mmCIF file of C-alpha atoms and ligand atoms in Angstrom:
data_model
loop_
_atom_site.group_PDB
_atom_site.id
_atom_site.type_symbol
_atom_site.label_atom_id
_atom_site.label_comp_id
_atom_site.label_asym_id
_atom_site.label_seq_id
_atom_site.Cartn_x
_atom_site.Cartn_y
_atom_site.Cartn_z
ATOM 1 C CA MET A 97 0.000 0.000 0.000
ATOM 2 C CA SER A 98 1.452 3.336 -1.002
ATOM 3 C CA LYS A 99 2.477 5.707 1.774
ATOM 4 C CA LYS A 100 3.516 9.277 2.447
ATOM 5 C CA VAL A 101 7.061 9.443 3.809
ATOM 6 C CA LEU A 102 8.813 12.498 5.219
ATOM 7 C CA VAL A 103 12.598 12.885 4.844
ATOM 8 C CA LEU A 104 14.769 15.440 6.603
ATOM 9 C CA GLY A 105 17.398 16.945 4.301
ATOM 10 C CA GLU A 106 20.478 17.803 6.330
ATOM 11 C CA ILE A 107 22.547 20.766 5.239
ATOM 12 C CA ARG A 108 26.195 21.136 6.065
ATOM 13 C CA GLN A 109 28.350 24.010 4.844
ATOM 14 C CA GLY A 110 25.880 24.987 2.152
ATOM 15 C CA GLU A 111 25.354 21.504 0.744
ATOM 16 C CA LEU A 112 22.988 18.644 1.327
ATOM 17 C CA ARG A 113 24.698 15.705 2.978
ATOM 18 C CA GLN A 114 24.926 12.512 0.932
ATOM 19 C CA VAL A 115 22.990 10.618 3.625
ATOM 20 C CA SER A 116 19.961 12.806 2.839
ATOM 21 C CA PHE A 117 19.898 11.396 -0.701
ATOM 22 C CA GLU A 118 20.224 7.892 0.741
ATOM 23 C CA ALA A 119 17.306 8.688 3.073
ATOM 24 C CA ILE A 120 15.209 9.742 0.063
ATOM 25 C CA ALA A 121 15.999 6.400 -1.621
ATOM 26 C CA ALA A 122 14.907 4.524 1.532
ATOM 27 C CA ALA A 123 11.764 6.673 1.715
ATOM 28 C CA LYS A 124 10.948 5.890 -1.931
ATOM 29 C CA GLN A 125 11.148 2.185 -1.137
ATOM 30 C CA ILE A 126 8.762 2.592 1.810
ATOM 31 C CA ALA A 127 6.437 4.958 -0.091
ATOM 32 C CA ASP A 128 5.951 2.280 -2.780
ATOM 33 C CA GLY A 129 4.575 4.696 -5.336
ATOM 34 C CA GLY A 130 3.258 7.093 -2.693
ATOM 35 C CA GLU A 131 4.710 10.486 -1.897
ATOM 36 C CA VAL A 132 8.155 11.400 -0.576
ATOM 37 C CA VAL A 133 8.066 14.788 1.125
ATOM 38 C CA GLY A 134 11.399 16.508 1.708
ATOM 39 C CA LEU A 135 11.835 18.793 4.691
ATOM 40 C CA LEU A 136 14.550 21.433 4.744
ATOM 41 C CA LEU A 137 15.429 23.768 7.566
ATOM 42 C CA GLY A 138 18.004 26.503 7.911
ATOM 43 C CA SER A 139 19.179 29.632 6.169
ATOM 44 C CA GLU A 140 20.263 27.778 3.012
ATOM 45 C CA ALA A 141 17.108 25.632 2.673
ATOM 46 C CA ALA A 142 15.547 27.490 -0.268
ATOM 47 C CA THR A 143 18.622 27.081 -2.475
ATOM 48 C CA LEU A 144 18.743 23.300 -1.936
ATOM 49 C CA ALA A 145 15.081 22.348 -2.338
ATOM 50 C CA ASP A 146 15.490 21.570 -6.056
ATOM 51 C CA THR A 147 18.401 19.251 -5.277
ATOM 52 C CA MET A 148 16.156 17.213 -2.971
ATOM 53 C CA ILE A 149 13.654 16.920 -5.804
ATOM 54 C CA GLN A 150 16.369 15.921 -8.271
ATOM 55 C CA TYR A 151 17.262 13.063 -5.928
ATOM 56 C CA GLY A 152 13.683 11.830 -5.730
ATOM 57 C CA ALA A 153 11.581 13.953 -3.333
ATOM 58 C CA ASP A 154 8.139 14.659 -4.817
ATOM 59 C CA ARG A 155 7.772 17.974 -3.013
ATOM 60 C CA VAL A 156 9.698 19.953 -0.405
ATOM 61 C CA LEU A 157 8.516 21.852 2.655
ATOM 62 C CA ILE A 158 10.568 24.657 4.182
ATOM 63 C CA PRO A 159 9.407 25.708 7.646
ATOM 64 C CA GLU A 160 10.171 29.387 8.160
ATOM 65 C CA HIS A 161 11.062 30.968 11.467
ATOM 66 C CA PRO A 162 13.951 33.206 12.542
ATOM 67 C CA TYR A 163 14.900 30.588 15.146
ATOM 68 C CA LEU A 164 15.449 27.979 12.435
ATOM 69 C CA GLN A 165 18.312 29.782 10.700
ATOM 70 C CA SER A 166 20.846 27.637 12.579
ATOM 71 C CA TYR A 167 20.430 24.158 14.026
ATOM 72 C CA THR A 168 19.203 23.842 17.589
ATOM 73 C CA SER A 169 17.807 20.641 18.971
ATOM 74 C CA ASP A 170 14.824 22.464 20.502
ATOM 75 C CA GLY A 171 13.948 24.457 17.381
ATOM 76 C CA TYR A 172 14.292 21.593 14.901
ATOM 77 C CA THR A 173 12.360 19.188 17.142
ATOM 78 C CA GLN A 174 9.452 21.602 17.459
ATOM 79 C CA ALA A 175 9.383 22.417 13.726
ATOM 80 C CA ILE A 176 9.589 18.795 12.572
ATOM 81 C CA THR A 177 7.005 17.623 15.108
ATOM 82 C CA GLN A 178 4.575 20.273 13.853
ATOM 83 C CA VAL A 179 5.148 19.256 10.229
ATOM 84 C CA VAL A 180 4.533 15.612 11.146
ATOM 85 C CA GLU A 181 1.306 16.554 12.934
ATOM 86 C CA THR A 182 0.062 18.506 9.906
ATOM 87 C CA GLU A 183 1.265 16.214 7.132
ATOM 88 C CA LYS A 184 0.550 12.949 8.993
ATOM 89 C CA PRO A 185 3.155 10.883 7.097
ATOM 90 C CA GLU A 186 3.189 7.106 7.523
ATOM 91 C CA GLY A 187 6.983 7.146 7.516
ATOM 92 C CA ILE A 188 9.787 9.447 8.680
ATOM 93 C CA ILE A 189 13.419 8.912 7.663
ATOM 94 C CA LEU A 190 16.474 10.807 8.916
ATOM 95 C CA GLY A 191 20.191 10.245 8.497
ATOM 96 C CA HIS A 192 21.930 8.643 11.485
ATOM 97 C CA THR A 193 24.143 11.694 11.959
ATOM 98 C CA SER A 194 24.839 13.749 15.096
ATOM 99 C CA ILE A 195 21.748 15.839 14.334
ATOM 100 C CA GLY A 196 19.638 12.841 13.280
ATOM 101 C CA LYS A 197 20.538 10.917 16.432
ATOM 102 C CA GLU A 198 19.744 13.860 18.674
ATOM 103 C CA ILE A 199 16.418 14.940 17.247
ATOM 104 C CA SER A 200 14.987 11.584 16.171
ATOM 105 C CA ALA A 201 14.807 10.434 19.789
ATOM 106 C CA ARG A 202 13.177 13.695 20.856
ATOM 107 C CA ILE A 203 10.652 13.657 18.012
ATOM 108 C CA ALA A 204 9.820 10.003 18.675
ATOM 109 C CA ALA A 205 9.223 10.812 22.352
ATOM 110 C CA LYS A 206 6.993 13.768 21.491
ATOM 111 C CA LEU A 207 4.984 11.727 18.984
ATOM 112 C CA LYS A 208 4.981 8.655 21.244
ATOM 113 C CA ALA A 209 6.276 6.713 18.234
ATOM 114 C CA GLY A 210 8.746 3.841 18.068
ATOM 115 C CA LEU A 211 12.131 4.514 16.477
ATOM 116 C CA ILE A 212 14.517 2.237 14.622
ATOM 117 C CA SER A 213 17.874 3.859 14.905
ATOM 118 C CA ASP A 214 21.037 3.262 12.869
ATOM 119 C CA ALA A 215 19.493 1.080 10.164
ATOM 120 C CA VAL A 216 22.013 -0.328 7.691
ATOM 121 C CA GLY A 217 19.524 -2.134 5.479
ATOM 122 C CA LEU A 218 15.871 -2.086 4.467
ATOM 123 C CA GLU A 219 13.737 -4.688 2.727
ATOM 124 C CA VAL A 220 10.096 -4.304 1.830
ATOM 125 C CA ASN A 221 8.180 -7.595 1.710
ATOM 126 C CA GLY A 222 4.619 -6.700 0.828
ATOM 127 C CA ASP A 223 3.242 -4.879 3.879
ATOM 128 C CA GLU A 224 6.261 -5.750 6.031
ATOM 129 C CA PHE A 225 9.215 -3.400 6.428
ATOM 130 C CA VAL A 226 12.360 -5.155 7.567
ATOM 131 C CA PHE A 227 15.160 -2.959 8.921
ATOM 132 C CA THR A 228 18.614 -4.398 9.675
ATOM 133 C CA ARG A 229 20.597 -2.717 12.445
ATOM 134 C CA PRO A 230 23.835 -3.535 14.220
ATOM 135 C CA ILE A 231 23.869 -4.587 17.872
ATOM 136 C CA TYR A 232 26.664 -5.292 20.384
ATOM 137 C CA SER A 233 28.927 -2.657 18.766
ATOM 138 C CA GLY A 234 28.504 -4.173 15.323
ATOM 139 C CA LYS A 235 29.320 -7.770 16.302
ATOM 140 C CA ALA A 236 25.823 -8.928 15.340
ATOM 141 C CA PHE A 237 22.846 -7.663 13.372
ATOM 142 C CA GLU A 238 19.171 -7.780 14.233
ATOM 143 C CA LYS A 239 16.178 -7.463 11.968
ATOM 144 C CA LYS A 240 13.279 -5.297 13.087
ATOM 145 C CA VAL A 241 10.000 -5.959 11.318
ATOM 146 C CA ILE A 242 7.280 -3.313 11.159
ATOM 147 C CA LYS A 243 3.921 -4.657 10.091
ATOM 148 C CA GLU A 244 1.706 -1.746 11.041
ATOM 149 C CA GLY A 245 1.829 1.768 12.440
ATOM 150 C CA PRO A 246 4.223 4.576 11.587
ATOM 151 C CA ILE A 247 7.701 3.781 10.295
ATOM 152 C CA PHE A 248 10.313 6.012 11.891
ATOM 153 C CA ALA A 249 13.985 5.291 11.292
ATOM 154 C CA THR A 250 17.440 6.806 11.059
ATOM 155 C CA ILE A 251 19.755 5.304 8.448
ATOM 156 C CA ARG A 252 23.504 4.994 8.741
ATOM 157 C CA PRO A 253 25.448 6.877 6.022
ATOM 158 C CA ASN A 254 26.888 4.844 3.134
ATOM 159 C CA ASN A 255 24.596 1.828 3.450
ATOM 160 C CA ILE A 256 21.564 2.484 1.262
ATOM 161 C CA ALA A 257 22.304 3.554 -2.307
ATOM 162 C CA ALA A 258 20.997 6.974 -3.326
ATOM 163 C CA LEU A 259 19.002 7.314 -6.546
ATOM 164 C CA GLU A 260 20.645 8.815 -9.627
ATOM 165 C CA LYS A 261 20.269 12.583 -9.751
ATOM 166 C CA GLY A 262 17.597 13.517 -12.310
ATOM 167 C CA GLU A 263 17.966 17.148 -13.406
ATOM 168 C CA SER A 264 14.577 17.033 -15.126
ATOM 169 C CA ARG A 265 12.603 15.976 -12.021
ATOM 170 C CA THR A 266 10.209 18.642 -10.830
ATOM 171 C CA GLY A 267 8.169 19.164 -7.673
ATOM 172 C CA GLU A 268 6.501 21.796 -5.586
ATOM 173 C CA VAL A 269 8.482 23.758 -2.979
ATOM 174 C CA SER A 270 6.389 25.386 -0.208
ATOM 175 C CA LEU A 271 7.353 27.750 2.569
ATOM 176 C CA ILE A 272 5.339 27.003 5.695
ATOM 177 C CA ASN A 273 4.864 28.695 9.055
ATOM 178 C CA VAL A 274 5.761 26.974 12.288
ATOM 179 C CA GLU A 275 5.615 28.149 15.866
ATOM 180 C CA ILE A 276 8.812 27.917 17.894
ATOM 181 C CA LYS A 277 8.646 28.769 21.560
ATOM 182 C CA ASP A 278 10.728 28.432 24.708
ATOM 183 C CA LEU A 279 13.945 28.017 22.764
ATOM 184 C CA ARG A 280 16.630 27.270 25.327
ATOM 185 C CA THR A 281 19.597 27.775 23.005
ATOM 186 C CA ILE A 282 20.338 30.553 20.546
ATOM 187 C CA VAL A 283 23.239 30.073 18.132
ATOM 188 C CA GLN A 284 25.163 33.303 17.748
ATOM 189 C CA ASP A 285 28.047 32.090 15.644
ATOM 190 C CA VAL A 286 29.409 28.854 14.217
ATOM 191 C CA ILE A 287 33.182 28.502 14.241
ATOM 192 C CA ARG A 288 34.457 25.542 12.285
ATOM 193 C CA LYS A 289 37.472 23.694 13.542
ATOM 194 C CA THR A 290 38.589 22.659 10.083
ATOM 195 C CA ALA A 291 37.476 23.763 6.660
ATOM 196 C CA GLY A 292 37.003 21.641 3.562
ATOM 197 C CA GLY A 293 38.190 18.064 3.185
ATOM 198 C CA VAL A 294 36.110 14.919 2.942
ATOM 199 C CA ASP A 295 33.579 14.287 5.723
ATOM 200 C CA LEU A 296 34.755 11.217 7.645
ATOM 201 C CA SER A 297 31.328 9.704 8.286
ATOM 202 C CA GLU A 298 30.396 9.850 4.595
ATOM 203 C CA ALA A 299 33.824 9.157 3.064
ATOM 204 C CA LYS A 300 34.007 6.252 0.602
ATOM 205 C CA ILE A 301 37.705 5.787 1.366
ATOM 206 C CA ILE A 302 39.354 6.244 4.774
ATOM 207 C CA VAL A 303 43.057 6.052 5.557
ATOM 208 C CA SER A 304 43.283 5.639 9.300
ATOM 209 C CA GLY A 305 46.300 5.858 11.569
ATOM 210 C CA GLY A 306 47.090 4.454 14.981
ATOM 211 C CA ARG A 307 49.766 4.779 17.620
ATOM 212 C CA GLY A 308 52.143 3.158 15.117
ATOM 213 C CA VAL A 309 52.131 6.434 13.156
ATOM 214 C CA LYS A 310 54.253 7.751 16.038
ATOM 215 C CA SER A 311 53.681 11.522 15.650
ATOM 216 C CA GLN A 312 51.424 14.262 14.326
ATOM 217 C CA GLU A 313 53.855 14.703 11.409
ATOM 218 C CA GLY A 314 53.557 10.972 10.699
ATOM 219 C CA PHE A 315 49.940 11.601 9.732
ATOM 220 C CA THR A 316 51.126 13.701 6.742
ATOM 221 C CA ILE A 317 51.850 10.576 4.699
ATOM 222 C CA LEU A 318 48.375 9.249 5.523
ATOM 223 C CA GLN A 319 46.835 12.546 4.376
ATOM 224 C CA GLU A 320 48.825 12.321 1.115
ATOM 225 C CA LEU A 321 47.480 8.834 0.437
ATOM 226 C CA ALA A 322 43.936 9.948 1.337
ATOM 227 C CA ASP A 323 44.238 12.953 -1.007
ATOM 228 C CA VAL A 324 45.334 10.800 -3.945
ATOM 229 C CA LEU A 325 42.387 8.462 -3.324
ATOM 230 C CA GLY A 326 39.877 11.266 -2.681
ATOM 231 C CA GLY A 327 39.362 9.967 0.833
ATOM 232 C CA ALA A 328 39.486 11.159 4.433
ATOM 233 C CA VAL A 329 41.900 10.533 7.291
ATOM 234 C CA GLY A 330 40.736 8.824 10.478
ATOM 235 C CA ALA A 331 42.482 7.719 13.665
ATOM 236 C CA SER A 332 42.412 5.215 16.481
ATOM 237 C CA ARG A 333 41.969 6.357 20.049
ATOM 238 C CA GLY A 334 45.566 5.346 20.648
ATOM 239 C CA ALA A 335 46.648 7.991 18.117
ATOM 240 C CA CYS A 336 44.262 10.593 19.585
ATOM 241 C CA ASP A 337 45.333 9.913 23.177
ATOM 242 C CA ALA A 338 48.961 10.301 22.123
ATOM 243 C CA GLY A 339 48.137 13.704 20.615
ATOM 244 C CA TYR A 340 48.929 12.650 17.014
ATOM 245 C CA SER A 341 45.389 13.300 15.814
ATOM 246 C CA ASP A 342 42.323 15.262 16.808
ATOM 247 C CA TYR A 343 39.580 13.409 18.698
ATOM 248 C CA SER A 344 37.071 14.513 16.040
ATOM 249 C CA LEU A 345 38.740 11.929 13.755
ATOM 250 C CA GLN A 346 38.544 9.049 16.241
ATOM 251 C CA ILE A 347 36.897 5.915 14.885
ATOM 252 C CA GLY A 348 35.457 3.249 17.131
ATOM 253 C CA GLN A 349 33.080 2.489 19.924
ATOM 254 C CA THR A 350 33.534 5.906 21.516
ATOM 255 C CA GLY A 351 34.302 7.681 18.244
ATOM 256 C CA LYS A 352 32.687 7.704 14.824
ATOM 257 C CA VAL A 353 31.193 4.606 13.237
ATOM 258 C CA VAL A 354 32.166 4.466 9.575
ATOM 259 C CA THR A 355 31.268 2.207 6.657
ATOM 260 C CA PRO A 356 33.434 3.242 3.720
ATOM 261 C CA ASP A 357 34.050 1.136 0.620
ATOM 262 C CA LEU A 358 37.741 0.983 1.538
ATOM 263 C CA TYR A 359 39.331 1.318 5.007
ATOM 264 C CA ILE A 360 43.117 1.336 5.200
ATOM 265 C CA ALA A 361 44.299 0.835 8.803
ATOM 266 C CA CYS A 362 47.922 1.910 9.289
ATOM 267 C CA GLY A 363 49.721 1.088 12.535
ATOM 268 C CA ILE A 364 46.483 0.152 14.301
ATOM 269 C CA SER A 365 46.513 -3.004 16.439
ATOM 270 C CA GLY A 366 42.804 -3.773 16.000
ATOM 271 C CA ALA A 367 41.447 -3.506 19.535
ATOM 272 C CA ILE A 368 37.804 -4.523 19.811
ATOM 273 C CA GLN A 369 36.759 -0.919 20.545
ATOM 274 C CA HIS A 370 38.376 0.264 17.303
ATOM 275 C CA VAL A 371 36.969 -2.599 15.240
ATOM 276 C CA ALA A 372 33.459 -1.706 16.494
ATOM 277 C CA GLY A 373 33.686 1.494 14.473
ATOM 278 C CA MET A 374 35.001 0.160 11.168
ATOM 279 C CA SER A 375 34.271 -3.575 10.835
ATOM 280 C CA ASN A 376 31.375 -2.954 8.440
ATOM 281 C CA SER A 377 33.667 -1.305 5.885
ATOM 282 C CA LYS A 378 33.335 -3.096 2.550
ATOM 283 C CA ILE A 379 37.079 -3.753 2.086
ATOM 284 C CA ILE A 380 39.581 -3.512 4.937
ATOM 285 C CA VAL A 381 43.328 -3.276 4.308
ATOM 286 C CA ALA A 382 45.667 -3.463 7.295
ATOM 287 C CA ILE A 383 49.286 -2.324 7.310
ATOM 288 C CA ASN A 384 51.106 -3.410 10.455
ATOM 289 C CA LYS A 385 54.629 -4.573 11.166
ATOM 290 C CA ASP A 386 53.384 -7.189 13.653
ATOM 291 C CA PRO A 387 52.047 -10.256 11.772
ATOM 292 C CA GLU A 388 50.114 -11.257 14.918
ATOM 293 C CA ALA A 389 48.225 -7.935 15.203
ATOM 294 C CA PRO A 390 44.473 -8.628 15.681
ATOM 295 C CA ILE A 391 43.590 -6.147 12.922
ATOM 296 C CA PHE A 392 44.598 -8.848 10.406
ATOM 297 C CA LYS A 393 41.672 -10.985 11.641
ATOM 298 C CA VAL A 394 39.154 -8.450 10.304
ATOM 299 C CA ALA A 395 41.202 -7.374 7.275
ATOM 300 C CA ASP A 396 40.451 -8.540 3.726
ATOM 301 C CA TYR A 397 44.030 -7.718 2.709
ATOM 302 C CA GLY A 398 47.000 -7.490 5.033
ATOM 303 C CA ILE A 399 50.432 -5.985 4.467
ATOM 304 C CA VAL A 400 53.020 -6.939 7.072
ATOM 305 C CA GLY A 401 55.512 -4.119 6.960
ATOM 306 C CA ASP A 402 56.596 -0.704 8.142
ATOM 307 C CA LEU A 403 53.885 1.814 7.334
ATOM 308 C CA PHE A 404 56.508 4.505 6.698
ATOM 309 C CA THR A 405 57.734 2.418 3.754
ATOM 310 C CA VAL A 406 54.426 0.943 2.583
ATOM 311 C CA VAL A 407 52.184 4.055 2.660
ATOM 312 C CA PRO A 408 54.419 6.280 0.441
ATOM 313 C CA LEU A 409 54.790 3.369 -2.015
ATOM 314 C CA LEU A 410 50.993 3.033 -2.203
ATOM 315 C CA THR A 411 50.633 6.795 -2.723
ATOM 316 C CA GLU A 412 53.153 6.745 -5.577
ATOM 317 C CA GLU A 413 51.468 3.751 -7.175
ATOM 318 C CA PHE A 414 47.965 5.268 -6.935
ATOM 319 C CA LYS A 415 49.295 8.541 -8.368
ATOM 320 C CA ARG A 416 50.689 6.584 -11.322
ATOM 321 C CA ILE A 417 47.402 4.710 -11.845
ATOM 322 C CA THR A 418 45.175 7.772 -11.561
ATOM 323 C CA ILE A 419 47.214 9.946 -13.984
HETATM 324 P P1 LIG B 2 48.245 0.177 19.741
HETATM 325 O O1 LIG B 2 47.342 -0.835 20.314
HETATM 326 O O2 LIG B 2 49.400 0.631 20.557
HETATM 327 O O3 LIG B 2 48.753 -0.389 18.347
HETATM 328 C C1 LIG B 2 49.741 0.202 17.566
HETATM 329 C C2 LIG B 2 50.032 -0.757 16.405
HETATM 330 O O4 LIG B 2 50.923 -0.135 15.518
HETATM 331 C C3 LIG B 2 50.658 -2.068 16.853
HETATM 332 O O5 LIG B 2 49.880 -3.156 16.355
HETATM 333 C C4 LIG B 2 52.045 -2.052 16.199
HETATM 334 O O6 LIG B 2 52.458 -3.336 15.766
HETATM 335 C C5 LIG B 2 51.811 -1.140 15.033
HETATM 336 N N1 LIG B 2 53.010 -0.425 14.550
HETATM 337 C C6 LIG B 2 53.927 0.245 15.296
HETATM 338 N N2 LIG B 2 54.845 0.819 14.490
HETATM 339 C C7 LIG B 2 54.504 0.494 13.223
HETATM 340 C C8 LIG B 2 55.074 0.781 11.952
HETATM 341 N N3 LIG B 2 56.156 1.559 11.824
HETATM 342 N N4 LIG B 2 54.486 0.278 10.848
HETATM 343 C C9 LIG B 2 53.371 -0.500 10.961
HETATM 344 N N5 LIG B 2 52.795 -0.815 12.137
HETATM 345 C C10 LIG B 2 53.347 -0.320 13.263
HETATM 346 N N6 LIG B 2 40.047 2.744 20.526
HETATM 347 C C11 LIG B 2 39.683 3.236 19.323
HETATM 348 O O7 LIG B 2 40.463 3.183 18.373
HETATM 349 N N7 LIG B 2 38.436 3.794 19.170
HETATM 350 C C12 LIG B 2 37.542 3.872 20.157
HETATM 351 O O8 LIG B 2 36.455 4.416 19.957
HETATM 352 C C13 LIG B 2 37.895 3.357 21.439
HETATM 353 N N8 LIG B 2 37.019 3.381 22.458
HETATM 354 C C14 LIG B 2 37.382 2.819 23.653
HETATM 355 C C15 LIG B 2 36.442 2.758 24.686
HETATM 356 C C16 LIG B 2 36.797 2.164 25.892
HETATM 357 C C17 LIG B 2 35.776 2.112 26.988
HETATM 358 C C18 LIG B 2 38.087 1.630 26.070
HETATM 359 C C19 LIG B 2 38.453 0.968 27.349
HETATM 360 C C20 LIG B 2 39.006 1.682 25.075
HETATM 361 C C21 LIG B 2 38.683 2.291 23.834
HETATM 362 N N9 LIG B 2 39.606 2.350 22.801
HETATM 363 C C22 LIG B 2 39.195 2.817 21.583
HETATM 364 C C23 LIG B 2 41.024 2.018 22.987
HETATM 365 C C24 LIG B 2 41.405 0.642 22.480
HETATM 366 O O9 LIG B 2 41.177 -0.328 23.489
HETATM 367 C C25 LIG B 2 42.909 0.609 22.113
HETATM 368 O O10 LIG B 2 43.668 1.004 23.211
HETATM 369 C C26 LIG B 2 43.258 1.517 20.927
HETATM 370 O O11 LIG B 2 42.382 1.274 19.841
HETATM 371 C C27 LIG B 2 44.686 1.253 20.502
HETATM 372 O O12 LIG B 2 45.066 2.133 19.497
HETATM 373 P P2 LIG B 2 46.168 1.701 18.430
HETATM 374 O O13 LIG B 2 45.755 0.467 17.738
HETATM 375 O O14 LIG B 2 46.446 2.901 17.594
HETATM 376 O O15 LIG B 2 47.452 1.496 19.335
#
């Protein structure tokens, strides 16, 4: 039975995040010929509405309020809850990002709805919606089946393929009024720690370094390899604790959970807490001078060697191939 499904488009630095397009694709699957309604908030919403349509949204709603110019958990929760109450969608899909994680729980509580968080797969079998999600830090997967009632889920970046962009797709874009009250936070300014580069949680290729990288400068060769591959640099907690890398790049149980197509672990031993954040990568390559390092147990390809020799060789070789 066809459904109406609402999708939050998340904007970062003037662009829609890739996971928003993946959320539209998941919503299309659930809608089954019904309607996918995009929802955009923030000062740049109007300029990105057409992009949501090009990726498959049938129409886009832009709630307007001065308090929605910048993200606040309070403001976004109130606006989205009001849209849900007016539009009455049968499904709501958000990306499993910092924002998605924060507001999905609040919206679910306000709507007294169930929430499937961090879905990595979706199957539609007739009237049954089967979501796959990791449990026990990614060591196992469970399937959640929804047979009736609203479908509310967050989807992990890089797991559900986005639709092809269709420049000719058209749809209605509407500005709507919402009421925002008792806002407890007002954003005065946003200061970014780093500018540009590939976003770690959405990167298709990650070159990650551990304590074996030995210094902050050691990370330069990892950045060079990542640049040649169009990827991002990540780190183990060992590297962050030692001050070689910023904690914002930490991957693992207490860091970011990533699922790139290719994960290259350099000088990382493969502690269970690190593996929890990267074991669902499609291909894992480990470079470690210790042949007994546990990282080799999860790796598809292993190189036993000194990373300071191996990484520059890989960079040179990839440069040669990509020219
Ligand atoms: P090490 O374990 O010291 O490994 C360094 C590796 O580098 C070794 O295998 C060594 O053989 C290799 N090496 C050294 N020199 C070279 C060289 N020249 N060339 C090639 N290889 C070399 N860790 C995380 O990563 N993420 C988390 O989110 C996280 N959360 C945690 C949460 C809790 C509650 C706890 C208790 C721990 C957590 N940890 C986490 C820490 C985790 O247990 C490990 O201590 C950490 O992952 C180790 O980092 P590492 O592999 O870089 O360092």
